[in-house]
mmCIF file of C-alpha atoms in Angstrom:
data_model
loop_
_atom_site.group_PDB
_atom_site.id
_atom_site.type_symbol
_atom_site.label_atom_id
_atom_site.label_comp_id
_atom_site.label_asym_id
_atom_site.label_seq_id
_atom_site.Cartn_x
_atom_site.Cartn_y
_atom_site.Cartn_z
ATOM 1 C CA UNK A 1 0.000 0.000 0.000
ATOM 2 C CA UNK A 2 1.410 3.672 -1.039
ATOM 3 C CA UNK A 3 2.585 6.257 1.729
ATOM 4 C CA UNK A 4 -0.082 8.739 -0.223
ATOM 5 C CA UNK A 5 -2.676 6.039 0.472
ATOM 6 C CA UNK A 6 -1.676 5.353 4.133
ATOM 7 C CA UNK A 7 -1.663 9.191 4.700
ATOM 8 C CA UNK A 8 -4.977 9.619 3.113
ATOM 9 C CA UNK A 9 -6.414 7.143 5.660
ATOM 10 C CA UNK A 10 -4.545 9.260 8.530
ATOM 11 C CA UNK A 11 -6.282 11.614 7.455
ATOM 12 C CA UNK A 12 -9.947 10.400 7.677
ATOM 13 C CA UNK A 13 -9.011 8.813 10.726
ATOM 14 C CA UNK A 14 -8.303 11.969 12.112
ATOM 15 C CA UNK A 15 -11.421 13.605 10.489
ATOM 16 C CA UNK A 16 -13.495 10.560 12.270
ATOM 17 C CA UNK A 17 -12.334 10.775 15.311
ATOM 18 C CA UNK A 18 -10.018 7.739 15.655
ATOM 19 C CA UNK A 19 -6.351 9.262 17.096
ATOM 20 C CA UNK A 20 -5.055 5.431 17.814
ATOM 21 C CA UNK A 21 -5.724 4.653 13.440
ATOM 22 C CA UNK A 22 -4.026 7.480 12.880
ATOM 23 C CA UNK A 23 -0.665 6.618 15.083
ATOM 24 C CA UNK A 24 -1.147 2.842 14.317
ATOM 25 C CA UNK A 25 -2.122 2.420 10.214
ATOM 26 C CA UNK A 26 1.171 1.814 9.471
ATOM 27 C CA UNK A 27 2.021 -1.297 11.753
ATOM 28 C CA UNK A 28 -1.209 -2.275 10.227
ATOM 29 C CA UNK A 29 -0.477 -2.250 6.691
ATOM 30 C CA UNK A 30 3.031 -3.831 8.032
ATOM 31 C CA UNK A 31 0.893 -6.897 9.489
ATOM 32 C CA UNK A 32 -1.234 -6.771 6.045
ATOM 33 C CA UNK A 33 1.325 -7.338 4.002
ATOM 34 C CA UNK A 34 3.001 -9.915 5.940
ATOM 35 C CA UNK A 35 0.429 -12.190 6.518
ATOM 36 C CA UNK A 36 -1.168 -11.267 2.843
ATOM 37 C CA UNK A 37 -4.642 -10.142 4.464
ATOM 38 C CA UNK A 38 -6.799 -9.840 2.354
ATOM 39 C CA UNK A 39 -9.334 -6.430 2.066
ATOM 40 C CA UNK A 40 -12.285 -7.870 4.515
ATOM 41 C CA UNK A 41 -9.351 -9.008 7.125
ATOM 42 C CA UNK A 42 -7.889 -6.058 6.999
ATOM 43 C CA UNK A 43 -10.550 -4.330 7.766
ATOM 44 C CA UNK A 44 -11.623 -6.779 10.609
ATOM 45 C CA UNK A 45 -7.994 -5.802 11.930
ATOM 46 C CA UNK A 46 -8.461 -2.332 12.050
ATOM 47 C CA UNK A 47 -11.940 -2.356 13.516
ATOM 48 C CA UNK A 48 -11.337 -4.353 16.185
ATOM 49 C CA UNK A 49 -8.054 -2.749 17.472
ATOM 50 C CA UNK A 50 -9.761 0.120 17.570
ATOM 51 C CA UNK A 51 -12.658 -1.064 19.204
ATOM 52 C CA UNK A 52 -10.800 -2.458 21.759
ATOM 53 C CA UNK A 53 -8.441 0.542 22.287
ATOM 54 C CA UNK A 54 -11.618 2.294 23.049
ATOM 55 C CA UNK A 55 -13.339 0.019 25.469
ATOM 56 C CA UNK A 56 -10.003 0.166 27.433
ATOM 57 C CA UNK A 57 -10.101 3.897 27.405
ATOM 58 C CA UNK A 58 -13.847 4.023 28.492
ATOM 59 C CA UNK A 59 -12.299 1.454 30.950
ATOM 60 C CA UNK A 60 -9.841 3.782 32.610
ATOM 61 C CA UNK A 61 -12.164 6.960 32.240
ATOM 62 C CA UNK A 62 -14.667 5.166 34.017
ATOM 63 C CA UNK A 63 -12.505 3.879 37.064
ATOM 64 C CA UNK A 64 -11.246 8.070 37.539
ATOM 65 C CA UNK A 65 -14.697 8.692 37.754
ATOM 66 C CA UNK A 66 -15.853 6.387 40.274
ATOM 67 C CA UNK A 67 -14.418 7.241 43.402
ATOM 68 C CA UNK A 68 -13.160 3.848 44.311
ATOM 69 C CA UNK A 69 -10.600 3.615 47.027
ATOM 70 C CA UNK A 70 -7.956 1.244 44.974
ATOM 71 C CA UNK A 71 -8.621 -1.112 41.812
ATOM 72 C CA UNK A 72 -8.028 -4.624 43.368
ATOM 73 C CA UNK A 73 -10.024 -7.575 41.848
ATOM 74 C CA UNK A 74 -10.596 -10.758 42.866
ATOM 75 C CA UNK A 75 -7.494 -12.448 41.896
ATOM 76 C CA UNK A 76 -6.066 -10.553 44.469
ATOM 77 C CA UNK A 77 -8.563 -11.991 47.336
ATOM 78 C CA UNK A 78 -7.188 -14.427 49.341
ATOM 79 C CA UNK A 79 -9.799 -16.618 49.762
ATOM 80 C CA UNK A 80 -7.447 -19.354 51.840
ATOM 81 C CA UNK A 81 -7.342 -16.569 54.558
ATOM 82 C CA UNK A 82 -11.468 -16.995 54.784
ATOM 83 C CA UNK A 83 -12.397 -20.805 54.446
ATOM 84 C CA UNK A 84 -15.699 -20.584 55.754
ATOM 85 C CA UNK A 85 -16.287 -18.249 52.615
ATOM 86 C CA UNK A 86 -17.016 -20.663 49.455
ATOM 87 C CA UNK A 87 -15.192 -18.968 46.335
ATOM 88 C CA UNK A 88 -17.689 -19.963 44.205
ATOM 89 C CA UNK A 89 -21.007 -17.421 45.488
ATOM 90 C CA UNK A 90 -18.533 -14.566 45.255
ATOM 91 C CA UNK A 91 -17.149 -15.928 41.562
ATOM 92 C CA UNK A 92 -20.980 -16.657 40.604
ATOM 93 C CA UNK A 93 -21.591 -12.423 41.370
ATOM 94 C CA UNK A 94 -18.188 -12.050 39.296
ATOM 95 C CA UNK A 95 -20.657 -13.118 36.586
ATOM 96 C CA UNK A 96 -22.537 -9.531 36.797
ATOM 97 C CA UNK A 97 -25.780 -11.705 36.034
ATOM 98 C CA UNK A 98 -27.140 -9.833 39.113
ATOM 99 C CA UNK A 99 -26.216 -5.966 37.080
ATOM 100 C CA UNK A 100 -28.090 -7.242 33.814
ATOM 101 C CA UNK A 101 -30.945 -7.819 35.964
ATOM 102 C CA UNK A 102 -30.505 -4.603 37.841
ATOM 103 C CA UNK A 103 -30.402 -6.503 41.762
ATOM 104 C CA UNK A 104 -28.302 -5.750 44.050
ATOM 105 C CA UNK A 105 -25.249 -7.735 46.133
ATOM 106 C CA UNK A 106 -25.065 -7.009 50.345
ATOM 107 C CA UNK A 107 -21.388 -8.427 51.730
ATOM 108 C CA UNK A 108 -22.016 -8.679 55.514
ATOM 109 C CA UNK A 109 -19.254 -9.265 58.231
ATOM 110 C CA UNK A 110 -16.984 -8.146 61.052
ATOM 111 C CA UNK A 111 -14.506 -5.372 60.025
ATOM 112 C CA UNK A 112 -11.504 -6.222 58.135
ATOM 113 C CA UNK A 113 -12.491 -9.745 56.250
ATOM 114 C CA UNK A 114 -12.751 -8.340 52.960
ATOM 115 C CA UNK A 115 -15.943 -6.917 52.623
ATOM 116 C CA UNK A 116 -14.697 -3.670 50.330
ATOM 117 C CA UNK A 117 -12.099 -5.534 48.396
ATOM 118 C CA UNK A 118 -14.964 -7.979 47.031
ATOM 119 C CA UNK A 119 -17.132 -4.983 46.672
ATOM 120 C CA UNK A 120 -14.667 -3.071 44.405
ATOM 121 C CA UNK A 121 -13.479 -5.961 42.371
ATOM 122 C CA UNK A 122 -17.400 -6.318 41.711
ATOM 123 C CA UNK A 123 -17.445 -2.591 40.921
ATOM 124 C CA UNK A 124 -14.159 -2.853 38.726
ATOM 125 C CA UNK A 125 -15.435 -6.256 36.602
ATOM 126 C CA UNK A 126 -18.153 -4.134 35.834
ATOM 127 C CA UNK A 127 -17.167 -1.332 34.811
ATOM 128 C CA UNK A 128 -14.557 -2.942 32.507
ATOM 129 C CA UNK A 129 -18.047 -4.667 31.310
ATOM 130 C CA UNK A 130 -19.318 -1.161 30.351
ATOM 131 C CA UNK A 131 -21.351 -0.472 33.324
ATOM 132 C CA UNK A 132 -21.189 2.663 34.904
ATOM 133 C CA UNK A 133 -20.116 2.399 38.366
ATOM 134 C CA UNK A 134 -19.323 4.437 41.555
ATOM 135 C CA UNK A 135 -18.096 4.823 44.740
ATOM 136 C CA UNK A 136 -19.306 5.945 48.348
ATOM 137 C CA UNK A 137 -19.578 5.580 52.040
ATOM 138 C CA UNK A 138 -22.766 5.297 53.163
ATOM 139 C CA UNK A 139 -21.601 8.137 55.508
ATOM 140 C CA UNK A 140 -20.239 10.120 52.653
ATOM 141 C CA UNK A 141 -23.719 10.071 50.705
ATOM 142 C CA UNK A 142 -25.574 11.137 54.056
ATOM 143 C CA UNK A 143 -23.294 14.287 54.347
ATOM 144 C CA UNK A 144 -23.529 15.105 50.803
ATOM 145 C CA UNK A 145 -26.955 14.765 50.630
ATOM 146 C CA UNK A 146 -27.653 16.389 53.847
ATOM 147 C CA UNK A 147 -25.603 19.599 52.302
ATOM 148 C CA UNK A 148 -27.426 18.993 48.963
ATOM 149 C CA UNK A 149 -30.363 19.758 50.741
ATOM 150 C CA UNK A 150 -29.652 22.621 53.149
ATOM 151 C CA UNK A 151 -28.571 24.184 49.745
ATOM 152 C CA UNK A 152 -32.106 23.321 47.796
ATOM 153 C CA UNK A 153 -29.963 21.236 45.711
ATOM 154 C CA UNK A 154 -30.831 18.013 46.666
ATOM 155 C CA UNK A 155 -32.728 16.378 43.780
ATOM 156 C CA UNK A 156 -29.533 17.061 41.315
ATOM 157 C CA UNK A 157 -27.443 15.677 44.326
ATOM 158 C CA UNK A 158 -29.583 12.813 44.075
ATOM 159 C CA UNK A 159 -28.719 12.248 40.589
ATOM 160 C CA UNK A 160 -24.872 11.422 41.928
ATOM 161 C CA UNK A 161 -26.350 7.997 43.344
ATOM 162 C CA UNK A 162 -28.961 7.451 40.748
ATOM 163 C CA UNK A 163 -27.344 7.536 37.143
ATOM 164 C CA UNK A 164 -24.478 4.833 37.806
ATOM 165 C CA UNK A 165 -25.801 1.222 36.937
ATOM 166 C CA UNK A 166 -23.548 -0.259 39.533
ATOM 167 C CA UNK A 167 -23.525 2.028 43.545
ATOM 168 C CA UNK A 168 -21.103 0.582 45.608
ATOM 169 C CA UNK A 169 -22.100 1.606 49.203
ATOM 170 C CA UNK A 170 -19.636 1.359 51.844
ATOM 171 C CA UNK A 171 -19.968 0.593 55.606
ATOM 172 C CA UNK A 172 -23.859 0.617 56.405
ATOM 173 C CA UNK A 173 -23.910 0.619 60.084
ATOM 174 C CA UNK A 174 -20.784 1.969 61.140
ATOM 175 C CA UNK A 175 -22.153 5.042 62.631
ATOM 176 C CA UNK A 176 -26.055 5.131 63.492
ATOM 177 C CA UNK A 177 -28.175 7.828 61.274
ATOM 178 C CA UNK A 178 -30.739 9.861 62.716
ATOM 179 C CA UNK A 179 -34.079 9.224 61.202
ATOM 180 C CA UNK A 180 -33.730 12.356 58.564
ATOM 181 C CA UNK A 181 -30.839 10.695 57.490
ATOM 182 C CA UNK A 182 -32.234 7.646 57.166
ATOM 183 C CA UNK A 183 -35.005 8.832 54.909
ATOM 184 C CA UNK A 184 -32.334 9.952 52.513
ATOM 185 C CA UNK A 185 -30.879 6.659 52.356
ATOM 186 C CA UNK A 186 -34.451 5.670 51.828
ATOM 187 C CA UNK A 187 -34.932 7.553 48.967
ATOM 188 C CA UNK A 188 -31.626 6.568 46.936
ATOM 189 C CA UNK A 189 -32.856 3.278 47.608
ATOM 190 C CA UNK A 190 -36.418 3.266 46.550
ATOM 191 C CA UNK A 191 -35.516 5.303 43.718
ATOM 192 C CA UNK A 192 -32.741 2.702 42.829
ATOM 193 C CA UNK A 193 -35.389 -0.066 42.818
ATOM 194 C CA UNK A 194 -35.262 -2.194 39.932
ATOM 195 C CA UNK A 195 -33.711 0.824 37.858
ATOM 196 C CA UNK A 196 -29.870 0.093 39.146
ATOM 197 C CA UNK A 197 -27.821 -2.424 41.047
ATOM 198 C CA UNK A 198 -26.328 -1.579 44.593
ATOM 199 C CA UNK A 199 -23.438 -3.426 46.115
ATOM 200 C CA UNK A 200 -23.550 -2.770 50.127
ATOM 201 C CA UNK A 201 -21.479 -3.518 52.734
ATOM 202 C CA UNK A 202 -22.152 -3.776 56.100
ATOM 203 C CA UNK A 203 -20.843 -5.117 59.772
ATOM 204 C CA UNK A 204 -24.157 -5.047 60.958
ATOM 205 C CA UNK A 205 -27.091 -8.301 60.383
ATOM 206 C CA UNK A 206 -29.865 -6.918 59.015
ATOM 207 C CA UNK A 207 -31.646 -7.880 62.206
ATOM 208 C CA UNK A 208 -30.069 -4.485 63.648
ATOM 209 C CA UNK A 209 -30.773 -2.623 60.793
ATOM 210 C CA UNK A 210 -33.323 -0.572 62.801
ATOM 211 C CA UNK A 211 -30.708 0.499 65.098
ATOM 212 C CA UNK A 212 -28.592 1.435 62.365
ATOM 213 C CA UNK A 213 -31.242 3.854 60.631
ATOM 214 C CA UNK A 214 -33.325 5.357 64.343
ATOM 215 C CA UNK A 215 -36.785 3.628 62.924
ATOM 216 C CA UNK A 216 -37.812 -0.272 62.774
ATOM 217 C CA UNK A 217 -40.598 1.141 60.218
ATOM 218 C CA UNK A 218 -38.478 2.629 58.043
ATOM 219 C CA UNK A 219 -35.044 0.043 57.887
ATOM 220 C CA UNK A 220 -38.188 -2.359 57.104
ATOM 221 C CA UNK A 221 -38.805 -0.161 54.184
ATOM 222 C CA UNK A 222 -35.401 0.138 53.149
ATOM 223 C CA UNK A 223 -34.710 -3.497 53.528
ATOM 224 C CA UNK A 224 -37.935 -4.834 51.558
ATOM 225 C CA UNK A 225 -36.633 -2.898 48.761
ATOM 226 C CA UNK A 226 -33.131 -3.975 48.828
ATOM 227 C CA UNK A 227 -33.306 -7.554 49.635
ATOM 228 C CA UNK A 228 -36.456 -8.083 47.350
ATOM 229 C CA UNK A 229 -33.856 -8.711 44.240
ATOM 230 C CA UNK A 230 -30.172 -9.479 46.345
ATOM 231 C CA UNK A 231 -27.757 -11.911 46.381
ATOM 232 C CA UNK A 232 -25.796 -12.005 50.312
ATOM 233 C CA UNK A 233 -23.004 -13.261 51.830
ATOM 234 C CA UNK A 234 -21.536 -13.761 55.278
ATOM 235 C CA UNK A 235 -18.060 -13.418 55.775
ATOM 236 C CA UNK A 236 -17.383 -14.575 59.272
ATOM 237 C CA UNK A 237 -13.830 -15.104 59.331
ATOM 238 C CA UNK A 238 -10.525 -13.087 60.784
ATOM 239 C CA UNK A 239 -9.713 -9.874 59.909
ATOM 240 C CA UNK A 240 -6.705 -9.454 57.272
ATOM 241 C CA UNK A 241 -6.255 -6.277 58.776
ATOM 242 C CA UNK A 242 -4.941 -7.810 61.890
ATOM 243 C CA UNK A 243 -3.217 -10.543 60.153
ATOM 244 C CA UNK A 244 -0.783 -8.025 58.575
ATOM 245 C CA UNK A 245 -0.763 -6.372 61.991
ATOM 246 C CA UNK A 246 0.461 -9.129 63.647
ATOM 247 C CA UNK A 247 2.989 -10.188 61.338
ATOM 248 C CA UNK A 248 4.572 -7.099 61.207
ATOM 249 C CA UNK A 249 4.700 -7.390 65.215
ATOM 250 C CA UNK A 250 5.971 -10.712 64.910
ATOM 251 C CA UNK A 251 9.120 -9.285 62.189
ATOM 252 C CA UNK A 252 9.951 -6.138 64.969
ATOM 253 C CA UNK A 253 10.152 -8.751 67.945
ATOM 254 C CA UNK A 254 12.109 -11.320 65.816
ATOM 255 C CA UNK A 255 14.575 -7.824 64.895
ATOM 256 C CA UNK A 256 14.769 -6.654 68.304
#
């Protein structure tokens, strides 16, 4: 293929807004000719490179945008740590069958076993599935939407925890809400309803969910809605947290 041809398709590249084409076209017609493509191969070449250049852009664009803590997934779980955990219900939600049918996922368990990093390698397989995902504590949303509303702001502040397909919220039940700060939770959640999926995490049982949110009544309402369509699981086991803790003792005594 000519240089006038290869810079012609630069240039309609460029024109169609497709920068990698334009940086790339030559390694391509270097592949082309040295595995004697033919047209309809090349073409397949081309078009999916670029396809997948841009899923792994939309990939990193959406991970800036979503607020998560780090980026672990679950290869980096170690599930030997947790035994009483069976790989298998946390590999099944790895599946995002639960985000195509827009239910939600509740992690439950004593601090430090995990609960987040499952959570956000949920979040992450997602969003390099196209979802759009993000990030909060439930803490976090309360004060944001308690200063949305002070400021007559609150149903675009809403919007924050409404548009993403995928919500991850973060320790439900580390602090107790009063009950106007429960009924805020209550309406991301009822709102959410069968529109959106919500991954939770909490160190409380559900049982003291009324504690949690100052009203029996209304963590019954919260509850129906987000268990109606959920998949949960218990993780019962030690904290890694501590584990690391106590190695790290174990390394200073073994020094000194």
């Amino acid at each position: 293929m000519s240089e006038l041809v290869s810079t012609r398709i630069r240039n309609t590249a460029g024109k169609l807004g497709l920068p990698h084409l334009t940086e790339t076209i030559s390694e391509y017609i270097r592949r082309a000719d040295e595995g004697k493509m033919g047209y309809l191969d090349f073409l397949d070449l081309v078009l999916s490179e670029e396809i997948a250049v841009r899923d792994d852009r939309r990939f990193r664009q959406g991970l800036r945008l979503s607020r998560l803590p780090h980026h672990k997934t679950l290869d980096e779980y170690d599930f030997s740590f947790q035994p009483d955990l069976d790989p298998r219900k946390v590999k099944d939600l790895a599946s995002l069958s639960f985000v195509e049918a827009k239910a939600n996922a509740a992690l439950l368990g004593p601090p430090g076993v995990g609960k987040t990093h499952i959570a956000v390698a949920l979040a992450v397989a997602a969003c390099r599935a196209g979802y759009s995902i993000y990030f909060t504590s439930l803490d976090d949303m309360v004060r944001n939407l308690k200063a949305a509303e002070a400021a007559g702001r609150l149903t675009s502040k809403l919007g924050t925890y409404l548009r993403p397909s995928v919500l991850v919220v973060d320790e439900v039940g580390y602090q107790p809400l009063e009950r106007a700060e429960a009924n805020l939770v209550f309406q991301v959640i009822s709102k959410r309803y069968e529109k959106g999926s919500i991954i939770l995490t909490s160190n409380k049982t559900f049982s003291e969910w009324g504690q949690v949110f100052g009203d029996e009544v209304l963590a019954t309402a919260i509850l129906d809605r987000l268990l109606h369509h959920c998949e949960v699981i218990s993780i019962n086991g030690p904290s890694y947290r501590l584990k690391n803790r106590l190695k790290a003792i174990e390394r200073e005594t073994e020094v000194a």
